[in-house]
Tab-separated table of C-alpha atoms in Angstrom:
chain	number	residue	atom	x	y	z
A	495	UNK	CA	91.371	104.392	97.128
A	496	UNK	CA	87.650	104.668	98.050
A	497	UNK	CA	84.856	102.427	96.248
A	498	UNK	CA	83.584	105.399	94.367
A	499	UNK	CA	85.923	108.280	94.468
A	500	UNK	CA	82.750	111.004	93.633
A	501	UNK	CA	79.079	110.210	93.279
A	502	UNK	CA	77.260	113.431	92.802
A	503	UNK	CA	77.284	114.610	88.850
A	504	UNK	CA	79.944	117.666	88.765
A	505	UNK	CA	77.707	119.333	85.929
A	506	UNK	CA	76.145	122.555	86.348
A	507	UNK	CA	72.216	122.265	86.694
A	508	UNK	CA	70.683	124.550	83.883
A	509	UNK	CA	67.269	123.243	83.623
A	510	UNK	CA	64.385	121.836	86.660
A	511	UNK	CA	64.903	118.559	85.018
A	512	UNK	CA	68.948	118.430	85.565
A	513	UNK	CA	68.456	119.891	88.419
A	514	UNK	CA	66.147	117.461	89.992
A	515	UNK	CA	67.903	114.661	88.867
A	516	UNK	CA	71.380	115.970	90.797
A	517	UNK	CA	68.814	116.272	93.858
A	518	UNK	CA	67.912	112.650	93.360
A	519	UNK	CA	71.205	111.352	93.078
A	520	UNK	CA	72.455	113.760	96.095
A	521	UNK	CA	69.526	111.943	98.671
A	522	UNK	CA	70.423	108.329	96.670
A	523	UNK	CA	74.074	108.701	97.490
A	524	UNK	CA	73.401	109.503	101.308
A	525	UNK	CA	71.284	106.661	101.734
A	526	UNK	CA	73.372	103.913	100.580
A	527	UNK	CA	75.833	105.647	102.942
A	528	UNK	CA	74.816	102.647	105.632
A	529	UNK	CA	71.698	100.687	106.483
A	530	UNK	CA	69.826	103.384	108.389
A	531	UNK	CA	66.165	105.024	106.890
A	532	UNK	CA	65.692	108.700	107.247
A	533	UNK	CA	63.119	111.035	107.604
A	534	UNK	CA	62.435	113.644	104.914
A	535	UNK	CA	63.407	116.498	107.712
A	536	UNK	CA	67.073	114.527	108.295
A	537	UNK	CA	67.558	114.107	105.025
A	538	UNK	CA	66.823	117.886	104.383
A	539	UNK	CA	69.645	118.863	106.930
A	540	UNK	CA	72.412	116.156	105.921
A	541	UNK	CA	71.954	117.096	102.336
A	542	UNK	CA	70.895	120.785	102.534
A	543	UNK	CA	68.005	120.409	100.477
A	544	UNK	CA	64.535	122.164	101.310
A	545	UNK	CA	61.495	119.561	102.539
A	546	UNK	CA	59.507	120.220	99.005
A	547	UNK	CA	62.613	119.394	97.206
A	548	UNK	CA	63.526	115.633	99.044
A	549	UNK	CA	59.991	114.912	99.090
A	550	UNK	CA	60.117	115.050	95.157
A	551	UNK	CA	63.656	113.609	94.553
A	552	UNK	CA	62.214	110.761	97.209
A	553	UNK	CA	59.296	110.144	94.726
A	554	UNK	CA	61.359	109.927	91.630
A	555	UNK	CA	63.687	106.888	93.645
A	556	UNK	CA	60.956	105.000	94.459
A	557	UNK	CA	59.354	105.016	91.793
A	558	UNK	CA	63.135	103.849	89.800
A	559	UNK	CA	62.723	101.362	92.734
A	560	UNK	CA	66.227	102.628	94.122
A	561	UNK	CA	64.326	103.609	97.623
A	562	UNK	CA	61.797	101.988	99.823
A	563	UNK	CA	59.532	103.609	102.490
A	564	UNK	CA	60.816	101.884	105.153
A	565	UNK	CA	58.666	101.187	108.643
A	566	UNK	CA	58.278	104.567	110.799
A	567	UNK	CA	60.197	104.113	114.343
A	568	UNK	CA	58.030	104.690	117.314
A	569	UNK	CA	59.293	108.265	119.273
A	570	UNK	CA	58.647	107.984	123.106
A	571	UNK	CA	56.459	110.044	124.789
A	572	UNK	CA	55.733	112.194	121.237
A	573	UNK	CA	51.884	112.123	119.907
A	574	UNK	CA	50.524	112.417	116.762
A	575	UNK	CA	51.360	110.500	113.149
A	576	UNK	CA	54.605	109.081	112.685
A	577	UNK	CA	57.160	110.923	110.467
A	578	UNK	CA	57.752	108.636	106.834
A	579	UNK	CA	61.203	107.386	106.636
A	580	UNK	CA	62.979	106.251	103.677
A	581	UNK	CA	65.721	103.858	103.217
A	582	UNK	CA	67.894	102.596	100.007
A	583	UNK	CA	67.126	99.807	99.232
A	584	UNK	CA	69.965	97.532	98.159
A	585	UNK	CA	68.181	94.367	97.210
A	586	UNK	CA	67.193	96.215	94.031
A	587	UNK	CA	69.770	94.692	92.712
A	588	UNK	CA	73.199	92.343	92.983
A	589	UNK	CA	76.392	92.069	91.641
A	590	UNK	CA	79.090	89.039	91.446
A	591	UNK	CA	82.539	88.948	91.728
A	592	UNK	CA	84.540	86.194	91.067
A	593	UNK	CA	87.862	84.839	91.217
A	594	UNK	CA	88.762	82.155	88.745
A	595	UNK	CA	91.997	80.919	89.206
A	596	UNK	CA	94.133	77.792	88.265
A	597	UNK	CA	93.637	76.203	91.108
A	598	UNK	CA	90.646	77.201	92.258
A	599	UNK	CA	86.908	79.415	92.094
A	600	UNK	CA	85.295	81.503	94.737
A	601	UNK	CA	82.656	83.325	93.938
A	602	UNK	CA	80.706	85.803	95.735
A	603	UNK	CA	77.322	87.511	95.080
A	604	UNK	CA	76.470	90.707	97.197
A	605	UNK	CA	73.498	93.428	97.477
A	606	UNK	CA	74.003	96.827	96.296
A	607	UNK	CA	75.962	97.830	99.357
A	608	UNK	CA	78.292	95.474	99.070
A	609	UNK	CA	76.831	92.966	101.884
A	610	UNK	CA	77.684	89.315	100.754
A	611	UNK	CA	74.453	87.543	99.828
A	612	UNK	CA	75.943	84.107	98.474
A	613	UNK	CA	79.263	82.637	98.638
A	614	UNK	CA	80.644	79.814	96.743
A	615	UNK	CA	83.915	78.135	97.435
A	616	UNK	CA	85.800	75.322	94.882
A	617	UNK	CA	89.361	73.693	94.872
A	618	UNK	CA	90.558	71.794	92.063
A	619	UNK	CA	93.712	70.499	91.516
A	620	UNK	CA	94.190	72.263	88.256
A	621	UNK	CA	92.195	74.328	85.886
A	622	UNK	CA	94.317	74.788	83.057
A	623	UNK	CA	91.996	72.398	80.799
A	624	UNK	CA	89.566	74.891	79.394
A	625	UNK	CA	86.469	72.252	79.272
A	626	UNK	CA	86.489	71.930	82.884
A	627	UNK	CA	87.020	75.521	83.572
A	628	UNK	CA	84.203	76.192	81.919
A	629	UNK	CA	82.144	73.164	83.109
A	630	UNK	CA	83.791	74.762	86.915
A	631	UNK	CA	82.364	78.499	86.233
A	632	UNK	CA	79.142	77.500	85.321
A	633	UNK	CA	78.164	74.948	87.450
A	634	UNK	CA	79.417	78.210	90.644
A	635	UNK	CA	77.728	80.935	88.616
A	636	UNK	CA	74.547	79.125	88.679
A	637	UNK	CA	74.860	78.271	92.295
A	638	UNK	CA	75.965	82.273	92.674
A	639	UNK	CA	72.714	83.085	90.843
A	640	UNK	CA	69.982	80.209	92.128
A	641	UNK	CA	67.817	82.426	94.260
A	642	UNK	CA	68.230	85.594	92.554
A	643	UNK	CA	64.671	86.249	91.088
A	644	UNK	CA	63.839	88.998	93.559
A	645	UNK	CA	67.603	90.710	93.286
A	646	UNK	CA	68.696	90.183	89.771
A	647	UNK	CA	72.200	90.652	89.218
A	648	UNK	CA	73.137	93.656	86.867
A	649	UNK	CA	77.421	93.398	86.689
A	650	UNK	CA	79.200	90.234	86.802
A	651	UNK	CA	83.058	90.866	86.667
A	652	UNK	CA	85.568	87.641	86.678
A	653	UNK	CA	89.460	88.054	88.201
A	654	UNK	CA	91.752	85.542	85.981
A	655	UNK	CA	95.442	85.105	85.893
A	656	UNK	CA	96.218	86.817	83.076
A	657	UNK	CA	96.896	90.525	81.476
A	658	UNK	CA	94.006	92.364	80.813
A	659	UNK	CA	94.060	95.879	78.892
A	660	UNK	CA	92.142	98.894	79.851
A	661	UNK	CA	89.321	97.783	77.223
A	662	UNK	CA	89.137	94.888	79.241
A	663	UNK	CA	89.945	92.645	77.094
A	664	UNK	CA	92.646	89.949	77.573
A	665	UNK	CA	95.514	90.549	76.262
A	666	UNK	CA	97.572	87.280	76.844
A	667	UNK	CA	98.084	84.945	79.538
A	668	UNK	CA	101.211	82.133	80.165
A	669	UNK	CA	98.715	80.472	82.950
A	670	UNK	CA	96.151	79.526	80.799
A	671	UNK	CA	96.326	79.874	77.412
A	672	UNK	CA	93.708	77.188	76.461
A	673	UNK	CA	91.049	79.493	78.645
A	674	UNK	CA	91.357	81.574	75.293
A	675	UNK	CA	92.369	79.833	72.698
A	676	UNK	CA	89.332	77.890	73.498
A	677	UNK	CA	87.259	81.516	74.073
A	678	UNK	CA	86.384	80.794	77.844
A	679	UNK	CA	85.993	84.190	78.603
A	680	UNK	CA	83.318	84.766	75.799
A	681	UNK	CA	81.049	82.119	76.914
A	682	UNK	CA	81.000	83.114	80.585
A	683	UNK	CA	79.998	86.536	78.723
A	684	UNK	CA	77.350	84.247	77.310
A	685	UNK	CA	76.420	83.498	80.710
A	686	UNK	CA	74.968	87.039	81.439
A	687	UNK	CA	73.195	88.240	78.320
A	688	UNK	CA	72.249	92.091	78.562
A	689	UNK	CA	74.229	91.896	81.429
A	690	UNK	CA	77.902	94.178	81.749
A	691	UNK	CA	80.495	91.517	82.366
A	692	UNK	CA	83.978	92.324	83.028
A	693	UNK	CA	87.280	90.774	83.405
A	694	UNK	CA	90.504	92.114	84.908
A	695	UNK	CA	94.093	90.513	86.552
A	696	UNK	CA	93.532	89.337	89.645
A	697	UNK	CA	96.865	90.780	91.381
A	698	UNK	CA	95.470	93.680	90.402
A	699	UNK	CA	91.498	92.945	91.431
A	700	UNK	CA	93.078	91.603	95.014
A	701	UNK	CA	94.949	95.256	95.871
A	702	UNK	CA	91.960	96.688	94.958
A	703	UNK	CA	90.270	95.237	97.736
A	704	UNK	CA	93.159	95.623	99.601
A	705	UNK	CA	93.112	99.423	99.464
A	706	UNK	CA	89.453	99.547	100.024
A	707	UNK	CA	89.400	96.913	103.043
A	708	UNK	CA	92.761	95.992	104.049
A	709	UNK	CA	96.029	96.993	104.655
A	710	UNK	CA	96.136	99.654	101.660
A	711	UNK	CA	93.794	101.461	103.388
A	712	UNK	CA	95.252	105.383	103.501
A	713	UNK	CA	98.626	103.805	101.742
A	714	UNK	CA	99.895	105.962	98.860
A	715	UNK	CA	102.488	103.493	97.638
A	716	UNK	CA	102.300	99.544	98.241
A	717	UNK	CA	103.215	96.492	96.627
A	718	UNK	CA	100.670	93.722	96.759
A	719	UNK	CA	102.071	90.371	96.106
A	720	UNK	CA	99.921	86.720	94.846
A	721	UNK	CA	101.949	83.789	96.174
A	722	UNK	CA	101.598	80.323	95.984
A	723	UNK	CA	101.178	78.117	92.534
A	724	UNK	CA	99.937	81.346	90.781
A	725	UNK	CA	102.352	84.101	91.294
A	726	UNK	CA	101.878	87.847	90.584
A	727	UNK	CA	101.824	91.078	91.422
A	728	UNK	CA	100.080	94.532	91.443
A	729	UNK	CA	100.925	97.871	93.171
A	730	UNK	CA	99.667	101.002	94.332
A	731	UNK	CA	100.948	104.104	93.790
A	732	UNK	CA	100.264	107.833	94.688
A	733	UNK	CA	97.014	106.496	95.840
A	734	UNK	CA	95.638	104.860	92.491
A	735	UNK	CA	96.006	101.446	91.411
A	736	UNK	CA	98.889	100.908	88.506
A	737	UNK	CA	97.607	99.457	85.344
A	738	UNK	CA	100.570	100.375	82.788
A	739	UNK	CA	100.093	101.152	79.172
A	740	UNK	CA	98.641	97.830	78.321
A	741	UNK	CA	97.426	96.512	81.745
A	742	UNK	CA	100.806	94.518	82.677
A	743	UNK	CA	102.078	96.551	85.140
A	744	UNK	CA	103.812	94.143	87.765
A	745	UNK	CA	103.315	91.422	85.641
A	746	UNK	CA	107.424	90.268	85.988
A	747	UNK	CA	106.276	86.156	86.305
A	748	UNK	CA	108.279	85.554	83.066
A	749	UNK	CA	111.318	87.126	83.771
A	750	UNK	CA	114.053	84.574	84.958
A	751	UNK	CA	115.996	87.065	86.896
A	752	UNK	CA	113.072	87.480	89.204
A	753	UNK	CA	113.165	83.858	90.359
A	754	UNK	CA	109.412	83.370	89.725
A	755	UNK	CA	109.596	81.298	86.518
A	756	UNK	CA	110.785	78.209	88.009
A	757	UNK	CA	109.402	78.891	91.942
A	758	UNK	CA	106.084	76.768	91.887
A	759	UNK	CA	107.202	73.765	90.446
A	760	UNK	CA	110.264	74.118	93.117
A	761	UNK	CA	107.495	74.647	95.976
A	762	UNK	CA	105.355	71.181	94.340
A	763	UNK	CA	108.314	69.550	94.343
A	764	UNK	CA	109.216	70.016	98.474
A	765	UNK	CA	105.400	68.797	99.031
A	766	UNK	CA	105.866	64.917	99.686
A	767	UNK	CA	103.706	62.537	98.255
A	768	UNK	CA	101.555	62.039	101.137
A	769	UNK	CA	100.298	65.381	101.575
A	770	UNK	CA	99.388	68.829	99.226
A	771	UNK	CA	100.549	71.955	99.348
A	772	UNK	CA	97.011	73.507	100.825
A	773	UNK	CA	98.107	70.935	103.904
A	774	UNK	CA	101.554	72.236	103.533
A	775	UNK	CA	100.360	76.000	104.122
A	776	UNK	CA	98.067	75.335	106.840
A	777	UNK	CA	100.466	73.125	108.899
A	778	UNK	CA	102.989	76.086	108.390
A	779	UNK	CA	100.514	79.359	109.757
A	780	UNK	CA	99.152	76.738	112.530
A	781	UNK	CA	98.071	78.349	115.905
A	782	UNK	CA	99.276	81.763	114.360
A	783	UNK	CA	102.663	81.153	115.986
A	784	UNK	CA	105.873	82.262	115.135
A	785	UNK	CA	108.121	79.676	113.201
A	786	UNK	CA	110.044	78.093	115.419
A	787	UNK	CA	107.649	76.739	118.300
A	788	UNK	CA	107.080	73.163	117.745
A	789	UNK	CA	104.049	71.092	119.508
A	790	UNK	CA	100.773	69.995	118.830
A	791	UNK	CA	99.042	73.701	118.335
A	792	UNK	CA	102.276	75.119	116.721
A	793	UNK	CA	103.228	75.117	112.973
A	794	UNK	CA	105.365	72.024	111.777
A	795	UNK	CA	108.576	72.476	111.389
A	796	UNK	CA	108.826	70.487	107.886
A	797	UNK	CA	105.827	73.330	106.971
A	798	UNK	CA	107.874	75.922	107.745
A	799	UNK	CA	111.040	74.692	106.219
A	800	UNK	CA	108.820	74.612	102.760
A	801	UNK	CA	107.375	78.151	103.127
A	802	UNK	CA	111.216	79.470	104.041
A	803	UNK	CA	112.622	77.968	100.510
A	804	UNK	CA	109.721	79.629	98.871
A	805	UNK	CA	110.188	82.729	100.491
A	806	UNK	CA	114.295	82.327	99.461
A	807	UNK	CA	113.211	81.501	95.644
A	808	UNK	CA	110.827	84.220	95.089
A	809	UNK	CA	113.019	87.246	96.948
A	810	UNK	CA	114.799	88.115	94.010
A	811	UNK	CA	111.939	89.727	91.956
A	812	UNK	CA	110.359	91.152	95.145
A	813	UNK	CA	113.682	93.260	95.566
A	814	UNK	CA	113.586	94.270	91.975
A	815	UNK	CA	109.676	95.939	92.567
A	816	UNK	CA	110.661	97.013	96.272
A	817	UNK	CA	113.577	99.067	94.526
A	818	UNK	CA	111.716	99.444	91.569
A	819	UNK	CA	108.372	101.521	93.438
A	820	UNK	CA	109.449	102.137	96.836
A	821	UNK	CA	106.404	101.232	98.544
A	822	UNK	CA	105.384	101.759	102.455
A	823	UNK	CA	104.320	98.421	102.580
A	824	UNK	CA	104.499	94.692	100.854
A	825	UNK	CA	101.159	92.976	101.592
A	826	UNK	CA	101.437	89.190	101.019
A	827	UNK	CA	98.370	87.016	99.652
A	828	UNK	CA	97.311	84.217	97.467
A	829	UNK	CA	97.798	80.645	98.424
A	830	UNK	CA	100.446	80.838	100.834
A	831	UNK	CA	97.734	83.267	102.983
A	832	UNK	CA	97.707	79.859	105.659
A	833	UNK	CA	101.119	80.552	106.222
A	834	UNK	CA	101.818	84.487	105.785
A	835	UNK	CA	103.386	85.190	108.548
A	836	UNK	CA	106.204	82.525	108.362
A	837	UNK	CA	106.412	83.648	104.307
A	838	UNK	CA	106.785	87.158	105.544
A	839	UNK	CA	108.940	87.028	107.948
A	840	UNK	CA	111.338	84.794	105.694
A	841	UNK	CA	111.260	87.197	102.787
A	842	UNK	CA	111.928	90.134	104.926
A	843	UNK	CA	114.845	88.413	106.360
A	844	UNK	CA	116.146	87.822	102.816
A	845	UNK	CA	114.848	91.337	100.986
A	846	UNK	CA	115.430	93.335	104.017
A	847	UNK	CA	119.543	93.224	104.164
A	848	UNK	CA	119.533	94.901	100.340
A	849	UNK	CA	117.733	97.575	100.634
A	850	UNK	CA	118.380	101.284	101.734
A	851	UNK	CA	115.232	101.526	104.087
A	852	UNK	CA	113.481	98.593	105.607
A	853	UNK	CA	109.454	98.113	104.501
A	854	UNK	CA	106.842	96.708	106.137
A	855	UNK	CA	106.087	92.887	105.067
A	856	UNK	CA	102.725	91.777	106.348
A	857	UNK	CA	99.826	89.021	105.437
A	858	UNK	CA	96.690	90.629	103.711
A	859	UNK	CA	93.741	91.136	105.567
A	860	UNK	CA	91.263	90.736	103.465
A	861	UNK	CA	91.745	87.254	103.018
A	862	UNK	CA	91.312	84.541	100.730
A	863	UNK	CA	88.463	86.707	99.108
A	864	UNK	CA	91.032	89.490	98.041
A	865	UNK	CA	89.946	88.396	94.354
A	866	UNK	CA	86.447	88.225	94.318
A	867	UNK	CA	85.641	91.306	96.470
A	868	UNK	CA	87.909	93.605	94.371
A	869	UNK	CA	85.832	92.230	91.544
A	870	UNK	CA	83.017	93.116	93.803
A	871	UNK	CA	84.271	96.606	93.989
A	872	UNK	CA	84.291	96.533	89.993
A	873	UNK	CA	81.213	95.000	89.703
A	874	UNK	CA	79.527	97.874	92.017
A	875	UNK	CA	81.642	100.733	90.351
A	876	UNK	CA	79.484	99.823	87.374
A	877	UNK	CA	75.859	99.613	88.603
A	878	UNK	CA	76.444	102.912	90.822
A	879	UNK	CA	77.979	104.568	87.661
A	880	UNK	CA	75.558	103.524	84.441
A	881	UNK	CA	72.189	102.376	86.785
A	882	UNK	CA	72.036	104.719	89.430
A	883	UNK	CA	73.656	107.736	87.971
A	884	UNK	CA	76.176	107.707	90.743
A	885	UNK	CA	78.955	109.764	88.472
C-alpha cells in the first residue's frame, strides 16, 4: 500500500485550461518526489513536457505557493547565468497525526512530505475520564501547533480505540465510552475550525503505517496485532487495508472465546506493586536478547515470565484471525513493543503447533509511532487529494 496510490488526474484534457492544470499537477507530483530542486530542462525530460509548457505549469505553483525557486547550484568550469531551479516546497503547509489512546498521547506534526516537524510524547495512567482526555489533547495539540504560523496545519486526523465507520464517524467503543457520551471527539473537531479533521481505529491507523514503512511493506496479506492494556487488531489483505462493512473488521476484543476480554486485567494483575507494566515491558525486551539469558544487560527473568502468560492468554483469538485470513505475516505492536520479541516468540510457540503452515511472528518496525504516522498518512492523503489536486 503506497501513500498515494495515483496522483496525476486520470481525466481526459479537453480544454488549455484542464490541460494545464494536469501539467501542473504532473511537475507538482515529481517534485515532492524527494527534497531535490530541478531545473526547467530536467523537469522537461522526467516528465516529458516541452520547456514552454513547465515554465508555465512552474508559474501557476508558485504563484498557489506549492513551489519555490530554490537557490541555482554552481556548475564547474561552465560560464554564463545559472539555470533557475525549482523545488516543492513542503513547508506550505503541515499536517498532525495523533494517537490518543487510554493510556497514553503522542502526537506528531510533519511538513508536506511527511518529515516530522514536532513531536509530542504523554503517559498517563488512564484516560478513560473524558475531562482529562480532553484537558490531555488540548494541552498536546497546542504544543503540536505552537510555532506553526509560517506552516499552518490544513488536516488533523486523531487514532482512538474504538470502531470508526467509513463516514468517519464513531460508531461505538467498549474502551471509552465516556470519550463520547461526553462528545470528546466533537470538541477536538472544535479545535481545528475550517480545518478537515478525521478520526479512524488505531489498529487499523498503525498497519497503515505498517504497510507504508514497516514490515507490510510489499505484503499482500498480514495481520497486524495492538498488544498491551489496549488490545486490537487490523489486517491487510490482497494489498488494501480491511475496513468491513461498518469499519470493525478485526475488532474480536469482546469475544470471550478469543481470550482478549479478560487478558489486561490478567497482565495488571502479574505487575507487582512496586513496579508498572511500562517497567515490566522494558525489563522483558532488555539488551534485545533472547529470553532466557539472565545478567545485568539481559531481560529479567520475572519480565519475561509476565510477557510469556500474556502471550499464552491472548493466543486463542490470534489463531482464530491466523486461520481466519491466512496472512504471510503477524506483526506485533502496541505496548508490549519493549518486549516484542519475547511476546513473539511465546505466541508463536503457542499458535504455531495448530496451524497447517507456520507464519512469520515479528515486532513492528515502525515503532511506538505506528498510530500517529498512519494518521499522518491520512492526514497527507487529504491535503494532496482536496489542496493540491493530487487525485
Amino acid at each position: 500500500m503506497d501513500e498515494t496510490v495515483s496522483t496525476i488526474p486520470s481525466v481526459v484534457g479537453t480544454t488549455p485550461g484542464v490541460l494545464r492544470l494536469m501539467n501542473s499537477r504532473a511537475i507538482l507530483d515529481e517534485l515532492l518526489r524527494d527534497d531535490a530542486s530541478r531545473t526547467v530542462t530536467e523537469l522537461s525530460r522526467s516528465v516529458g513536457l516541452s520547456r514552454p509548457t513547465v515554465e508555465a505549469a512552474l508559474a501557476d505553483l508558485v504563484d498557489e505557493g506549492w513551489v519555490t525557486e530554490a537557490e541555482a547550484i554552481a556548475t564547474p568550469n561552465k560560464a554564463g547565468r545559472r539555470a533557475k531551479r525549482f523545488a516543492a516546497d513542503a513547508t506550505a503547509g503541515s499536517v498532525l497525526g495523533v494517537d490518543l489512546g487510554l493510556h497514553g498521547i503522542v502526537g506528531i506534526r510533519a511538513d508536506l512530505r511527511g518529515n516530522t516537524l514536532t513531536r509530542v510524547e504523554e503517559r498517563y495512567a488512564d484516560l478513560a475520564d473524558a475531562e482529562q482526555a480532553w484537558t490531555s489533547v488540548q494541552d498536546v495539540v497546542r504544543r503540536l501547533t505552537a510555532d506553526s504560523e509560517a506552516s499552518p496545519v490544513l488536516a488533523a486526523t486523531f487514532g482512538v480505540p474504538a470502531v470508526v465507520d467509513r463516514a468517519g464517524e464513531i460508531d461505538y467503543t467498549v474502551a471509552v465510552p465516556e470519550w463520547v457520551e461526553r462528545r470528546v471527539p466533537g470538541r477536538i473537531q472544535d479545535l481545528f475550525p475550517g480545518i478537515a479533521t478525521f478520526f479512524d481505529n488505531d489498529a487499523k491507523l498503525a498497519a497503515t503505517a505498517e504497510a507504508m514503512w514497516g514490515r507490510f511493506r510489499g505484503v499482500q496479506d498480514g495481520l497486524y496485532l495492538v498488544m498491551g492494556r489496549q488490545i486490537g487488531a487490523a489486517y491487510v489483505i490482497d494489498g488494501a487495508l480491511a475496513r468491513g462493512a461498518r469499519g470493525a473488521a478485526g475488532e474480536m476484543g469482546g469475544l470471550a472465546s478469543t481470550g482478549w476480554p479478560g487478558a489486561p486485567a490478567r497482565l495488571e494483575a502479574r505487575i507487582t506493586s512496586d513496579t508498572d507494566l511500562e517497567s515490566v515491558f522494558a525489563a522483558a525486551g532488555r539488551g534485545g536478547a533472547a529470553p532466557g539469558r539472565v545478567g545485568e544487560d539481559g531481560p529479567d527473568p520475572a519480565a519475561v515470565d509476565v510477557v510469556r502468560a500474556f502471550a499464552d492468554d491472548v493466543a486463542p483469538g490470534v489463531v482464530q484471525l491466523v486461520t481466519t485470513i491466512d496472512p504471510e505475516i503477524v506483526v506485533v505492536g502496541g505496548e508490549v513493543l519493549p518486549a516484542a520479541s519475547v511476546f513473539a516468540e511465546a505466541l508463536a510457540a503457542v499458535v504455531m503447533p495448530q496451524l497447517r503452515h507456520p507464519v512469520e511472528v515479528v515486532p513492528s518496525t515502525v515503532g511506538r509511532d505506528a498510530v500517529a504516522r498512519g494518521a499522518l498518512a491520512r492526514s497527507l492523503t487529504h491535503v494532496r487529494t482536496s489542496h493540491m489536486g493530487l487525485g
